[in-house]
Amino acid sequence: MNIITENITIKNEVLTLTNQRAIYWEAQEALILSDVHIGKTAHFRRHGIPMPDGILQKDLERLKQLISHFKPKQLLIVGDLFHAETNSDMITFKSWLAQFEHLRLILIKGNHDRQSQRLMDDFNIEVLTTIELGPFILIHEHDENDLYSFTISGHTHPGVLIKGKGKQKLKLPCYQVNSKQLILPAFSLFTGLNTRSEPEASTSYAFTETSIFKF
């Protein structure tokens, strides 16, 4: 796995975008990501739709390598860490999480995070609705009525559509940034891409396994 980075400066803070669907904020020693959707594959299997077990493992391996690379002290997940009801994927995640006992894990609750507080306590996950950190508000879904804050959010699974010659088209995940917000791509590879909406006057930072480039 290649970790490609690009630094951007917002509100005098340097944020490191990566091509692995997460941001590192060195000043806060924080790795920030969104929409992991743990439990989604097990949820589909429970409802009779065959899904390979390796999807979650690949997401967790990418996250492990990001943690190893940046060595953050805290992991901030801006919503939808989990996807559905408690299922076998939760056991896999709990076992994986045990190797990072000194890592503070904070979940900004998303619309899919419906697990009990008892489970969150068992996983040693701090659960909040928003966090004000430095000049930013971390929240799952940006509030269009908030005219004053700069938010870091997820939820929309942003992507870009690149059109080539003829009927050739390519969809890529991206970060979307404007003067009021930064929207993270979905961390899980098992998510769709929303290429139809973007904030007004925004710049998109799309990425592949080998590069990051902006539109």
PDB file of N, CA, C and O in Angstrom, residues 10-13 25 28 132-137 149-151:
ATOM      1  N   ILE A  10      -5.564  25.319   6.219  1.00  0.00           N
ATOM      2  CA  ILE A  10      -6.883  25.896   6.454  1.00  0.00           C
ATOM      3  C   ILE A  10      -6.881  26.522   7.843  1.00  0.00           C
ATOM      4  O   ILE A  10      -6.487  25.869   8.820  1.00  0.00           O
ATOM      5  N   LYS A  11      -7.287  27.773   7.935  1.00  0.00           N
ATOM      6  CA  LYS A  11      -7.325  28.468   9.228  1.00  0.00           C
ATOM      7  C   LYS A  11      -5.970  28.395   9.939  1.00  0.00           C
ATOM      8  O   LYS A  11      -5.896  28.209  11.153  1.00  0.00           O
ATOM      9  N   ASN A  12      -4.899  28.496   9.161  1.00  0.00           N
ATOM     10  CA  ASN A  12      -3.523  28.442   9.680  1.00  0.00           C
ATOM     11  C   ASN A  12      -3.139  27.086  10.254  1.00  0.00           C
ATOM     12  O   ASN A  12      -2.135  26.969  10.957  1.00  0.00           O
ATOM     13  N   GLU A  13      -3.926  26.068   9.950  1.00  0.00           N
ATOM     14  CA  GLU A  13      -3.613  24.697  10.371  1.00  0.00           C
ATOM     15  C   GLU A  13      -3.258  23.862   9.145  1.00  0.00           C
ATOM     16  O   GLU A  13      -3.939  23.932   8.123  1.00  0.00           O
ATOM     17  N   TRP A  25      -3.636  15.274  11.095  1.00  0.00           N
ATOM     18  CA  TRP A  25      -3.489  16.630  11.621  1.00  0.00           C
ATOM     19  C   TRP A  25      -2.370  16.589  12.648  1.00  0.00           C
ATOM     20  O   TRP A  25      -2.569  16.208  13.797  1.00  0.00           O
ATOM     21  N   GLN A  28      -2.454  18.169  16.242  1.00  0.00           N
ATOM     22  CA  GLN A  28      -3.292  17.477  17.221  1.00  0.00           C
ATOM     23  C   GLN A  28      -2.923  16.001  17.349  1.00  0.00           C
ATOM     24  O   GLN A  28      -3.560  15.274  18.117  1.00  0.00           O
ATOM     25  N   GLU A 132     -15.384  20.494  19.007  1.00  0.00           N
ATOM     26  CA  GLU A 132     -14.720  21.729  18.611  1.00  0.00           C
ATOM     27  C   GLU A 132     -13.242  21.564  18.929  1.00  0.00           C
ATOM     28  O   GLU A 132     -12.851  21.436  20.093  1.00  0.00           O
ATOM     29  N   LEU A 133     -12.415  21.545  17.897  1.00  0.00           N
ATOM     30  CA  LEU A 133     -10.991  21.293  18.056  1.00  0.00           C
ATOM     31  C   LEU A 133     -10.220  22.338  17.256  1.00  0.00           C
ATOM     32  O   LEU A 133     -10.319  22.376  16.024  1.00  0.00           O
ATOM     33  N   GLY A 134      -9.476  23.176  17.953  1.00  0.00           N
ATOM     34  CA  GLY A 134      -8.802  24.270  17.259  1.00  0.00           C
ATOM     35  C   GLY A 134      -9.828  25.138  16.554  1.00  0.00           C
ATOM     36  O   GLY A 134     -10.873  25.479  17.129  1.00  0.00           O
ATOM     37  N   PRO A 135      -9.578  25.486  15.296  1.00  0.00           N
ATOM     38  CA  PRO A 135     -10.522  26.342  14.566  1.00  0.00           C
ATOM     39  C   PRO A 135     -11.646  25.573  13.876  1.00  0.00           C
ATOM     40  O   PRO A 135     -12.425  26.154  13.123  1.00  0.00           O
ATOM     41  N   PHE A 136     -11.737  24.268  14.116  1.00  0.00           N
ATOM     42  CA  PHE A 136     -12.674  23.426  13.375  1.00  0.00           C
ATOM     43  C   PHE A 136     -13.763  22.842  14.269  1.00  0.00           C
ATOM     44  O   PHE A 136     -13.556  22.588  15.459  1.00  0.00           O
ATOM     45  N   ILE A 137     -14.915  22.590  13.644  1.00  0.00           N
ATOM     46  CA  ILE A 137     -15.970  21.779  14.243  1.00  0.00           C
ATOM     47  C   ILE A 137     -15.999  20.458  13.485  1.00  0.00           C
ATOM     48  O   ILE A 137     -16.132  20.437  12.258  1.00  0.00           O
ATOM     49  N   SER A 149     -18.915  28.617  11.454  1.00  0.00           N
ATOM     50  CA  SER A 149     -17.921  27.591  11.753  1.00  0.00           C
ATOM     51  C   SER A 149     -17.308  27.025  10.484  1.00  0.00           C
ATOM     52  O   SER A 149     -17.914  27.045   9.404  1.00  0.00           O
ATOM     53  N   PHE A 150     -16.085  26.494  10.623  1.00  0.00           N
ATOM     54  CA  PHE A 150     -15.516  25.671   9.562  1.00  0.00           C
ATOM     55  C   PHE A 150     -15.632  24.228  10.029  1.00  0.00           C
ATOM     56  O   PHE A 150     -15.100  23.858  11.083  1.00  0.00           O
ATOM     57  N   THR A 151     -16.322  23.407   9.252  1.00  0.00           N
ATOM     58  CA  THR A 151     -16.578  22.035   9.666  1.00  0.00           C
ATOM     59  C   THR A 151     -15.748  21.030   8.872  1.00  0.00           C
ATOM     60  O   THR A 151     -15.449  21.239   7.693  1.00  0.00           O
TER      61      THR A 151
END
